[in-house]
CSV table of C-alpha atoms and ligand atoms in Angstrom, one decimal:
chain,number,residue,atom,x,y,z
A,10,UNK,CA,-33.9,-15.9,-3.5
A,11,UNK,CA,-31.3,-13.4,-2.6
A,12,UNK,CA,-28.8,-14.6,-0.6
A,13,UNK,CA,-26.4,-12.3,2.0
A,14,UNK,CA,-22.4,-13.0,1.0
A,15,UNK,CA,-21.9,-15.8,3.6
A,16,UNK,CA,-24.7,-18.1,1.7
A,17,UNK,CA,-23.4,-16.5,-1.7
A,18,UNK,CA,-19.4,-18.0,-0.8
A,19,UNK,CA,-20.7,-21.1,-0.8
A,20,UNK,CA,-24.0,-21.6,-2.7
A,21,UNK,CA,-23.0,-18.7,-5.1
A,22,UNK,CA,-22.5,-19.0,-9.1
A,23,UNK,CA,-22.6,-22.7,-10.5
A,24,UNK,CA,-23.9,-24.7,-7.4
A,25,UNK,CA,-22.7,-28.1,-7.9
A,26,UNK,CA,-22.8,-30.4,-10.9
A,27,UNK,CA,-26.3,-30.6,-12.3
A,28,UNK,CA,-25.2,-34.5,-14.4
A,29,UNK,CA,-24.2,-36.4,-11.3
A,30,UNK,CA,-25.7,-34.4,-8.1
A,31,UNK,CA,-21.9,-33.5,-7.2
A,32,UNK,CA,-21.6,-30.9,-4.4
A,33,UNK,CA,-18.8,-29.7,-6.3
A,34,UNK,CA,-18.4,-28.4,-9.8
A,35,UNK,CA,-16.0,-31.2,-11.5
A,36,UNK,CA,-12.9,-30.4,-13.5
A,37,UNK,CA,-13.4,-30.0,-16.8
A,38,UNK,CA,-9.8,-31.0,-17.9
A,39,UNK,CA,-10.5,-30.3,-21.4
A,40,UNK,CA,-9.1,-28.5,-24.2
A,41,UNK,CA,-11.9,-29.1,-26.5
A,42,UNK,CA,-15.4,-30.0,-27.0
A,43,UNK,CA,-17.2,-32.6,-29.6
A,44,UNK,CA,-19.4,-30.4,-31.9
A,45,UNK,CA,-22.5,-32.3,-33.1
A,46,UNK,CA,-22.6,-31.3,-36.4
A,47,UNK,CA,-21.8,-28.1,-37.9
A,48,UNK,CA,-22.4,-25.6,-36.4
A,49,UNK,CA,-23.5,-27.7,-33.5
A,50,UNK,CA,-22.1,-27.2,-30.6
A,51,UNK,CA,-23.4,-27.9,-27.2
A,52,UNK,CA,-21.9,-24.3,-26.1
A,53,UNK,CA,-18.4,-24.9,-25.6
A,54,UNK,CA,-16.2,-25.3,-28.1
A,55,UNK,CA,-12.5,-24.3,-27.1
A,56,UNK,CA,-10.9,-24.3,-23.4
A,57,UNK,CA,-9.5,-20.6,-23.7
A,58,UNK,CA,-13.1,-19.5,-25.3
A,59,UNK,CA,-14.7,-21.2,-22.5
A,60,UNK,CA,-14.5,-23.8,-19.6
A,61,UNK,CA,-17.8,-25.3,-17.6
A,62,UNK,CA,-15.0,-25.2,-14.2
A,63,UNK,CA,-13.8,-21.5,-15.2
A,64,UNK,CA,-17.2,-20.1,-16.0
A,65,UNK,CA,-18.6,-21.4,-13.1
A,66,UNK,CA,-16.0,-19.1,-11.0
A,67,UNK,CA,-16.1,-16.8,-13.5
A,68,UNK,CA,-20.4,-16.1,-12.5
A,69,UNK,CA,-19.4,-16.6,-8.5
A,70,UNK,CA,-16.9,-14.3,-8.4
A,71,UNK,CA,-19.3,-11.9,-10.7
A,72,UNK,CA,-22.6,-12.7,-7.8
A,73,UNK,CA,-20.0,-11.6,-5.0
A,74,UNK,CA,-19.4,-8.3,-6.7
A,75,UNK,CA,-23.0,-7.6,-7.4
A,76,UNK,CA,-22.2,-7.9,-11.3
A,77,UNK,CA,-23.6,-9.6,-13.8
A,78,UNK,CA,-20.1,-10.1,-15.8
A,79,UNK,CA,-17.2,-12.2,-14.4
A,80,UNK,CA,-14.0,-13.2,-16.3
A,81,UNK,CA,-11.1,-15.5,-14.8
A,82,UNK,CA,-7.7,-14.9,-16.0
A,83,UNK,CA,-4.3,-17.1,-15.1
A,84,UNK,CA,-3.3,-14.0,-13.0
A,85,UNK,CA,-4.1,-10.5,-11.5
A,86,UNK,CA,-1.6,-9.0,-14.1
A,87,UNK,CA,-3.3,-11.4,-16.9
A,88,UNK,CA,-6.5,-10.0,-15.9
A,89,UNK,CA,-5.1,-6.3,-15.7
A,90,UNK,CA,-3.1,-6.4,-19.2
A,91,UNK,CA,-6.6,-7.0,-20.7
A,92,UNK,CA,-8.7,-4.5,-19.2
A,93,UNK,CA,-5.7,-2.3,-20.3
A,94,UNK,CA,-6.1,-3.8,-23.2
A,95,UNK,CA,-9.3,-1.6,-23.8
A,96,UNK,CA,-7.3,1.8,-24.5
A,97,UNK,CA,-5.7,2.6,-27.6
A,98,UNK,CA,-2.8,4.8,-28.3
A,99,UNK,CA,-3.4,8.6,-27.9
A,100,UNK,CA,-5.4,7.6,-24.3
A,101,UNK,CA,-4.4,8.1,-21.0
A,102,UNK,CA,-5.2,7.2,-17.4
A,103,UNK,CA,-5.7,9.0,-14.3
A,104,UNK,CA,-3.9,6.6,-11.3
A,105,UNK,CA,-3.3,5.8,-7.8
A,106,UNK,CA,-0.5,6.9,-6.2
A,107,UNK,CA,0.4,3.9,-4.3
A,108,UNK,CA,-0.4,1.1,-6.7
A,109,UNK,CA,1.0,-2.4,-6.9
A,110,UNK,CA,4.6,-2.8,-8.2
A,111,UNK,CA,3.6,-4.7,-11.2
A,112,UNK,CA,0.5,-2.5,-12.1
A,113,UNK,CA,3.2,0.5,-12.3
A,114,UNK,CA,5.0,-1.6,-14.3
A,115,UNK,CA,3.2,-2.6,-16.5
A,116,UNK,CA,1.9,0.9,-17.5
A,117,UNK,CA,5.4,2.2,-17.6
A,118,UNK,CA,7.4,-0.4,-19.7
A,119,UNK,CA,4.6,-1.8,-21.6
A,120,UNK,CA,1.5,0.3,-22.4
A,121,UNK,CA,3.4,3.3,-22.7
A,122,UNK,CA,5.4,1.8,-25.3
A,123,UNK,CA,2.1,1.8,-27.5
A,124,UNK,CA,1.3,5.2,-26.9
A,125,UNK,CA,-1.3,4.7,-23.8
A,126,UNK,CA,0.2,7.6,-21.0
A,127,UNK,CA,-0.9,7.6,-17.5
A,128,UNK,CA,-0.7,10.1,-14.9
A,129,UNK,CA,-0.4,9.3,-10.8
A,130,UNK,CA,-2.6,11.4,-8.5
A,131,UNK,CA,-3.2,10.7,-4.7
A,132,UNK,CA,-6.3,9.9,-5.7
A,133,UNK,CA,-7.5,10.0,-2.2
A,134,UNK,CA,-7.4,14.0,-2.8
A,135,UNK,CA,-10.8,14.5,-4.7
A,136,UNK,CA,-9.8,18.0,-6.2
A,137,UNK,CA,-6.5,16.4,-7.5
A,138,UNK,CA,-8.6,13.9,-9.5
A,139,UNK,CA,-10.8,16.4,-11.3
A,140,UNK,CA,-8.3,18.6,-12.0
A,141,UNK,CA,-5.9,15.4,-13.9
A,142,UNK,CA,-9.3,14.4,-15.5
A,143,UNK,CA,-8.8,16.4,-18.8
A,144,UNK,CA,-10.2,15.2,-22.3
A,145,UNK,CA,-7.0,12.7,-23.3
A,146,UNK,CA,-7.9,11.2,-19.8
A,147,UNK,CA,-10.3,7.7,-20.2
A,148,UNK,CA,-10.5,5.8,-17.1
A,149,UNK,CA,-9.7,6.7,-13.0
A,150,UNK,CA,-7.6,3.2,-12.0
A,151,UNK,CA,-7.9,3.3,-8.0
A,152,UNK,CA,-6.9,1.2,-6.0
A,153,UNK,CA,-7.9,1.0,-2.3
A,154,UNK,CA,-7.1,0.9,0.4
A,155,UNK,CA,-3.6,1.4,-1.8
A,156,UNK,CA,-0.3,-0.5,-1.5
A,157,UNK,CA,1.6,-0.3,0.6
A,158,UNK,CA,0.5,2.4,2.3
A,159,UNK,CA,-3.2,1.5,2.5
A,160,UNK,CA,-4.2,4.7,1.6
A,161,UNK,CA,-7.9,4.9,1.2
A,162,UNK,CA,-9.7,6.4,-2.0
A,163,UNK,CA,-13.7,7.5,-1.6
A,164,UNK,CA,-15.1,5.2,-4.7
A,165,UNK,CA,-18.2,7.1,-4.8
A,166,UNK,CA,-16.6,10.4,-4.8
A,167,UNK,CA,-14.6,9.5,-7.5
A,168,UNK,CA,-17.1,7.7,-9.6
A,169,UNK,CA,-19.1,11.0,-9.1
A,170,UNK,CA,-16.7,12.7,-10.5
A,171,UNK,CA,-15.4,10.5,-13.3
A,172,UNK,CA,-19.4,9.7,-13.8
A,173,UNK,CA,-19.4,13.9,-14.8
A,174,UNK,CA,-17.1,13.7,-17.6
A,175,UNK,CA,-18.2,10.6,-18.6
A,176,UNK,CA,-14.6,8.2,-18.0
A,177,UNK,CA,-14.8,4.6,-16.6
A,178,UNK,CA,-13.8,4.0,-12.7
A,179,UNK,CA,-11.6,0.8,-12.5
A,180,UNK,CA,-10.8,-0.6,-9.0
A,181,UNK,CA,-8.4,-2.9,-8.1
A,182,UNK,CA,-10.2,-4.8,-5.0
A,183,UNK,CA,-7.6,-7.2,-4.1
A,184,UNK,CA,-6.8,-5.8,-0.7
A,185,UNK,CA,-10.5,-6.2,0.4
A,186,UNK,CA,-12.3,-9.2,-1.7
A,187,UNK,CA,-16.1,-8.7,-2.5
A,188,UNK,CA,-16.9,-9.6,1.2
A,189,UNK,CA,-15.7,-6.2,2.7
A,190,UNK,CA,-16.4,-3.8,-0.2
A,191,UNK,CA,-18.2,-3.8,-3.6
A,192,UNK,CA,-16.9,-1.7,-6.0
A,193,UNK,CA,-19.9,-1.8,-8.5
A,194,UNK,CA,-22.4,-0.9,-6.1
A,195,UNK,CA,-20.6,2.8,-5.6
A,196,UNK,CA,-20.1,3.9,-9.1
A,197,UNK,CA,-17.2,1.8,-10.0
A,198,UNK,CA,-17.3,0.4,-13.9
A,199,UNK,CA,-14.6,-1.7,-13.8
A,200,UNK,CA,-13.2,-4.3,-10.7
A,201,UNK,CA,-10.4,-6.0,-11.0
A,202,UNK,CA,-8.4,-9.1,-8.4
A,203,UNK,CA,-5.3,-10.7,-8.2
A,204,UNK,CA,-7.4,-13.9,-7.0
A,205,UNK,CA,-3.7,-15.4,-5.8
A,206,UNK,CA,-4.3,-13.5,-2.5
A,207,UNK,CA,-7.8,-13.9,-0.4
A,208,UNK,CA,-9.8,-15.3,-3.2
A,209,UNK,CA,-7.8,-18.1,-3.6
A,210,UNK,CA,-6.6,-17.2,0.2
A,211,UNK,CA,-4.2,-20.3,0.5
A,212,UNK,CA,-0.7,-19.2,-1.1
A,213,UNK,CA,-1.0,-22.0,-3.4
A,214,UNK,CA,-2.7,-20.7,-6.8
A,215,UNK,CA,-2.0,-17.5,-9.7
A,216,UNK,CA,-5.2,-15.8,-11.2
A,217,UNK,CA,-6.8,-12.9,-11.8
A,218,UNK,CA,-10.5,-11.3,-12.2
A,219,UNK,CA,-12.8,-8.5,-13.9
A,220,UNK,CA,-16.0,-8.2,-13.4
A,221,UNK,CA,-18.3,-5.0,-15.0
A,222,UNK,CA,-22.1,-4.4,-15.0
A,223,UNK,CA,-22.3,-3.0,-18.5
A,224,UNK,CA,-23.3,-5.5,-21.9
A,225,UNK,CA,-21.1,-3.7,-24.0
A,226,UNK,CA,-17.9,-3.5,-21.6
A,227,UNK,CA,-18.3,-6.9,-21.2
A,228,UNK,CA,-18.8,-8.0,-24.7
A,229,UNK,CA,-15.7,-6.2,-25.4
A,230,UNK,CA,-13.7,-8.2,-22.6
A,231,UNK,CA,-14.4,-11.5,-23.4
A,232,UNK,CA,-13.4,-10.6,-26.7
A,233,UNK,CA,-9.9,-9.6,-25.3
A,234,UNK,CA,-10.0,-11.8,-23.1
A,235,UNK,CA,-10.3,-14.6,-25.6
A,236,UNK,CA,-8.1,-12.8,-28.1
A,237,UNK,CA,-4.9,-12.3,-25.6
A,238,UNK,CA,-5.5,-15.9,-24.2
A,239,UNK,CA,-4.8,-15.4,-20.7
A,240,UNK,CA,-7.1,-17.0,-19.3
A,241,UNK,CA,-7.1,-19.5,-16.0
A,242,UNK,CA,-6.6,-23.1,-16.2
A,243,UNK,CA,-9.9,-25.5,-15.3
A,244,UNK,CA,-7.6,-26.9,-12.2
A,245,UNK,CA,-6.9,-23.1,-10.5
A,246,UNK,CA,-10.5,-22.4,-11.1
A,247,UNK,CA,-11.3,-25.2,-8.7
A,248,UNK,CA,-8.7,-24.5,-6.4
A,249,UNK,CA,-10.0,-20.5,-6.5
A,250,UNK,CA,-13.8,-22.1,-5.9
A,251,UNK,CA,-12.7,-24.5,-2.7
A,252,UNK,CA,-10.9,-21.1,-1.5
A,253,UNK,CA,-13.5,-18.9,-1.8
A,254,UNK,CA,-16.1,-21.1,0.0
A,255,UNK,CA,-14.3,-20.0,3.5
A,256,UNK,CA,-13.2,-16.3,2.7
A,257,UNK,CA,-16.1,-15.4,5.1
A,258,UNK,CA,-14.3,-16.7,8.2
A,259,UNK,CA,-10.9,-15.8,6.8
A,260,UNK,CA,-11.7,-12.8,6.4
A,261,UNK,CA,-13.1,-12.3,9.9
A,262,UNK,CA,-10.6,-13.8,11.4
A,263,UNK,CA,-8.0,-11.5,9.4
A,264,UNK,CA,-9.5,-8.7,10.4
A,265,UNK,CA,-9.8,-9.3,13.9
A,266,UNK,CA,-5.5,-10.6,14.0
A,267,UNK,CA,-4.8,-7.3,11.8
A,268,UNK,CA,-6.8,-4.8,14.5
A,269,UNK,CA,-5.0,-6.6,17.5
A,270,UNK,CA,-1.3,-6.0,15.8
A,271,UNK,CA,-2.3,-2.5,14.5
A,272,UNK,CA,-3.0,-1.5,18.2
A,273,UNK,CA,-0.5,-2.9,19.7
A,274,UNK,CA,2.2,-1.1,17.4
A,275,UNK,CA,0.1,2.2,17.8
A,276,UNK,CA,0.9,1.5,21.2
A,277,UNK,CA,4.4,0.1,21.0
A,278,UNK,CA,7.7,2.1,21.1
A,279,UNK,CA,8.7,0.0,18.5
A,280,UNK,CA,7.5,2.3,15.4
A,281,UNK,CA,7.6,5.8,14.3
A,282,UNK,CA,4.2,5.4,12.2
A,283,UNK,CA,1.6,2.8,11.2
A,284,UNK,CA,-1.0,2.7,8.3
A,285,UNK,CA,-3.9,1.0,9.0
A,286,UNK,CA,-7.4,2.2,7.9
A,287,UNK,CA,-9.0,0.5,10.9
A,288,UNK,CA,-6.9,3.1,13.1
A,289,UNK,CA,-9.2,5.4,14.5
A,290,UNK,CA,-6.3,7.7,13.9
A,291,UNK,CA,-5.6,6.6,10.5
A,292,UNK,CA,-6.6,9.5,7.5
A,293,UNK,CA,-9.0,6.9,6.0
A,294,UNK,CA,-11.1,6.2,8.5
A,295,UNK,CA,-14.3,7.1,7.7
A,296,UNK,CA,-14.6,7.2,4.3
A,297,UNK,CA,-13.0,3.0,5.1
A,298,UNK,CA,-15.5,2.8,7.7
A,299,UNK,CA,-18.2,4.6,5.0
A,300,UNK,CA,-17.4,2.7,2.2
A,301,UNK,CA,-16.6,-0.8,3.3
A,302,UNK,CA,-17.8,-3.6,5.7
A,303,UNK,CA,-14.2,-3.4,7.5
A,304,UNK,CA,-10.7,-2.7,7.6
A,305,UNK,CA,-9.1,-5.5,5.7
A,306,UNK,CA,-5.7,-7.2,6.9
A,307,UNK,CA,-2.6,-5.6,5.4
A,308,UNK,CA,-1.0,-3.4,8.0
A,309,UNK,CA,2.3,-1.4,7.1
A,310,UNK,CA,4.5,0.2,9.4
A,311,UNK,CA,7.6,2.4,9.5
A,312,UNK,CA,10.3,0.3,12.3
A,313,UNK,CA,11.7,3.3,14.7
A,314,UNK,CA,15.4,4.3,13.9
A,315,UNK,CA,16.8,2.5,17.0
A,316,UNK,CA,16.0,-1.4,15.4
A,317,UNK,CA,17.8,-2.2,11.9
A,318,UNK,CA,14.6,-3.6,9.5
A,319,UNK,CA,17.0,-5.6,8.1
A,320,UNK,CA,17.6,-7.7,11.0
A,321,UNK,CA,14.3,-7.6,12.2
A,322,UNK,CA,13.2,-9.5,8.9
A,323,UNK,CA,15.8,-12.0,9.4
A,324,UNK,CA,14.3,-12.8,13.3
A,325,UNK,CA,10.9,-13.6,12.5
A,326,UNK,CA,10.6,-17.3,13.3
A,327,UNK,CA,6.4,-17.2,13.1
A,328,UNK,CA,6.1,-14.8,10.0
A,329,UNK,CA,7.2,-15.2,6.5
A,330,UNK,CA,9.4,-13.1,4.5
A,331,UNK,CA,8.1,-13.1,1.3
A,332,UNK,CA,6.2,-11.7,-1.3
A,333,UNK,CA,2.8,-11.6,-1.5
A,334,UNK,CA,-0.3,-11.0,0.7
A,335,UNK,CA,-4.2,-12.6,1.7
A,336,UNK,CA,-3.1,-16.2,2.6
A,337,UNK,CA,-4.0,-17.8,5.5
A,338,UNK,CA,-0.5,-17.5,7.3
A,339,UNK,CA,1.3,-14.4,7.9
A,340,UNK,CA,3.5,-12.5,5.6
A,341,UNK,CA,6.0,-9.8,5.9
A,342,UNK,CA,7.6,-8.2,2.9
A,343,UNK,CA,9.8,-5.1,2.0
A,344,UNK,CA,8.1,-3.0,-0.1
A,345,UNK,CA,11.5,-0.6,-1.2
A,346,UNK,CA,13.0,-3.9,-2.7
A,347,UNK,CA,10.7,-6.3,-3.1
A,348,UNK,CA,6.8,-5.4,-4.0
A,349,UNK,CA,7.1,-1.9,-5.1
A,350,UNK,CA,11.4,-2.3,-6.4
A,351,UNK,CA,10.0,-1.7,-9.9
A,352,UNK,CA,8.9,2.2,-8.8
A,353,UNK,CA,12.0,4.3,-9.3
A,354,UNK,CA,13.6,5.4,-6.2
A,355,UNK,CA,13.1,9.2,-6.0
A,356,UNK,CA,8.8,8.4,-6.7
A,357,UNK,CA,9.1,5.8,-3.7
A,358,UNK,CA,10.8,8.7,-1.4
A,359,UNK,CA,8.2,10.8,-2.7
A,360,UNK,CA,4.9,9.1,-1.8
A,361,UNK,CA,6.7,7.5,1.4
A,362,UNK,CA,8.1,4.0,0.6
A,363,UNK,CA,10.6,4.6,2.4
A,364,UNK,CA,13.8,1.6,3.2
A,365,UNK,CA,12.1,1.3,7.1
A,366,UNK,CA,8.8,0.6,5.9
A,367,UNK,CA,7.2,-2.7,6.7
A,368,UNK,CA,4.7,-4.2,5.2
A,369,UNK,CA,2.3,-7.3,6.7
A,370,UNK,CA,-0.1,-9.8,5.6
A,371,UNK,CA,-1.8,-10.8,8.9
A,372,UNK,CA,-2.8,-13.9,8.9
A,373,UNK,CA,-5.4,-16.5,10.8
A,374,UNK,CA,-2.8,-17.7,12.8
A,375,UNK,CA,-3.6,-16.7,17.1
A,376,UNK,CA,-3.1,-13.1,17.0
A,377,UNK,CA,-0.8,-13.5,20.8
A,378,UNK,CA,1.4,-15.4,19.1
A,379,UNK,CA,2.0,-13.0,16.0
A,380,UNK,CA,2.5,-10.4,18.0
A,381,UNK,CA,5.0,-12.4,20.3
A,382,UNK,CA,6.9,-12.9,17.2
A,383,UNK,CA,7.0,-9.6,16.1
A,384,UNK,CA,7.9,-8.3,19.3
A,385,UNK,CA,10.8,-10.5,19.7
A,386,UNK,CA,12.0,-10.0,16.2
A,387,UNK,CA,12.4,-6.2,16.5
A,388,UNK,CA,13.7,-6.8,19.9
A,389,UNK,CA,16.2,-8.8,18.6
A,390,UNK,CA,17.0,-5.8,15.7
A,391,UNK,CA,17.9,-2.9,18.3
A,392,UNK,CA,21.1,-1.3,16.9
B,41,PLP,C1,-0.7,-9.3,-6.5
B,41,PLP,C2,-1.5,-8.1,-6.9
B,41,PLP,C3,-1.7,-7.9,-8.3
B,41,PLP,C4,-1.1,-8.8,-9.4
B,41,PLP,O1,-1.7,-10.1,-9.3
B,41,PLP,P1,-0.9,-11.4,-9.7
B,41,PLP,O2,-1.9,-12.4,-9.4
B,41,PLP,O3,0.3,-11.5,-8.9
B,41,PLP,O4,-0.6,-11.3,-11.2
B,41,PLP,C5,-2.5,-6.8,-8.7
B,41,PLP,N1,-3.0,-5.9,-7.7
B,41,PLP,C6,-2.7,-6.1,-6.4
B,41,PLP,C7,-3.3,-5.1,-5.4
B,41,PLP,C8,-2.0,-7.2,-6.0
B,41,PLP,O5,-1.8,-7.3,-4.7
């Protein structure tokens, strides 16, 4: 039976415990596995190899993005290093503009180190892309809608295009979890998640996700994935499998907060710009609208020179100052020095991180009284 994504949250991958009748799949708290013989194993044989609690996330999280591959890793950058992992020296990559912090970082003070380049193109610019796409050039890494200025990138375009000179698509998919857009499904090889944000969706857990279509790709993962040892502990993968059970509502209920606040600044005198993709005025509209089954929840925002964002960070009595996104309560962050610090100055200018730009994680709190706290808090930051 094929089941829409609401059924599939729940009822999805490994559904239950087979042995005992469990509703939940049990914690297999194990590092290793009696063999029967030699030779005879009863499929497991080694926790980082494989874990009953992990694979069972593992093949949800692989149903949600229409894949038939799914691989859990103790974090977003675990999960990224491997895929990375793939590329040998000499390669290169073609990448978003806007990425996250960490994924810049990576590329620039690790990979490079072993000879594996990378290029960043607004990737939302289609013409840019073909013309970086040169023969040194292996893989497209896109994320979107990008952070942190949620620019959005058409996946099927850029599959097209990648498709023509035959180079894998990755897509980080963090932003939007499997419930709002599906990566796979418009041309995209390779998805990646930092599962610590709406997956897990509770501000409580690290880990990270791949999931891929192809036998081969995926052969060659696990055995990364297996080799680098990275992988997520049989506890997290419960806690990721309770979270994802209600992404469905969070989500919904994200969206709808997020909406409400990005109107309300649109409105407000209170900014100078906003970047939302559920913005009617926003660039990425329709390809969003095209693409994806909504908007998704992370808003950013440029503060108007009359209010001091420094101050305005230090009033907010409802929302958080921190890093990190896709919880259930509201986050705000800085993006110049906290998220996206690692991205040297003169590129953060460049693109448009500038220091007045806000970034926020809107939560599932009531959507009156995150705006009630915004408003007071850049109230209280008028120079
Ligand atoms: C957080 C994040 C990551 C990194 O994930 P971790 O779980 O923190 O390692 C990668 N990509 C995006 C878009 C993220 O938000």
């Amino acid at each position: 039976m094929s089941l829409a994504i609401e059924s599939l949250l729940i009822h999805g991958g490994i559904d239950g415990d087979e042995t005992t009748g469990a509703v939940n799949v049990p914690v297999y708290q194990t590092s290793t596995y009696k063999q029967d013989g030699l030779g005879k194993d009863r499929g497991w044989e080694y926790s980082r190899t494989g874990n009953p609690t992990r694979a069972a996330l593992e093949k949800l999280v692989a149903d949600l993005e229409h894949g038939q591959y799914g691989l859990a890793f103790a974090s977003g950058l675990a999960a990224i290093n491997t895929v990375l992992s793939l590329f040998k020296s000499g390669d290169k990559l073609v990448v978003s503009d806007n990425i996250y912090g960490g994924t810049f970082r990576i590329l620039d003070n690790v990979f490079k180190n072993f000879g594996i380049t990378y290029e960043i193109v607004n990737t939302s610019d289609l013409d840019k892309v073909e013309a970086a796409i040169t023969d040194e050039v292996k893989a497209v890494y896109i994320e979107t809608p990008a952070n942190p200025l949620l620019t959005v990138t058409d996946i099927e375009a850029v599959s097209k295009i990648a498709k023509k000179k035959d180079k894998f698509v990755i897509v980080d998919n963090t932003f939007l979890t499997p419930y709002l857009q599906r990566p796979l499904t418009l041309g995209a090889d390779i998805v990646i998640h930092s599962g610590t944000k709406y997956l897990g969706g509770h501000s409580d857990t690290i880990s990270g996700f791949v999931v891929v279509n192809d036998k081969k790709l995926a052969d060659r993962l696990y055995y990364l994935q297996n080799a680098i040892g990275g992988v997520l502990a049989p506890w997290d993968s419960f806690l990721v499998i309770r979270g994802i059970k209600t992404l469905g509502v969070r989500m919904d209920r994200h969206v709808e907060n997020a909406v409400k606040i990005a109107e309300w600044l649109n409105n407000s005198k209170y900014v100078s710009k906003v970047y939302y993709p559920g913005l009617k005025s926003d660039p990425g509209y329709e390809i969003q609208k095209k693409q994806a089954d909504g908007p998704g929840a992370m808003i950013s925002f440029v503060l108007d020179e009359k209010y001091d964002y420094k101050v305005f960070f230090e009033k907010l009595k409802l929302v958080t100052l921190a890093e990190s996104l896709g919880g259930v309560e509201s986050l705000a962050c800085h993006p110049a020095s906290m998220t996206h610090a690692a991205i040297p100055a003169e590129v953060r200018k460049k693109v448009g991180i500038v220091d007045e730009l806000i970034r926020l994680s809107v939560g599932i709190e009531n959507a009156h009284d995150l705006i009630a706290d915004l408003e007071q808090a850049i109230k209280a930051s008028a120079k």
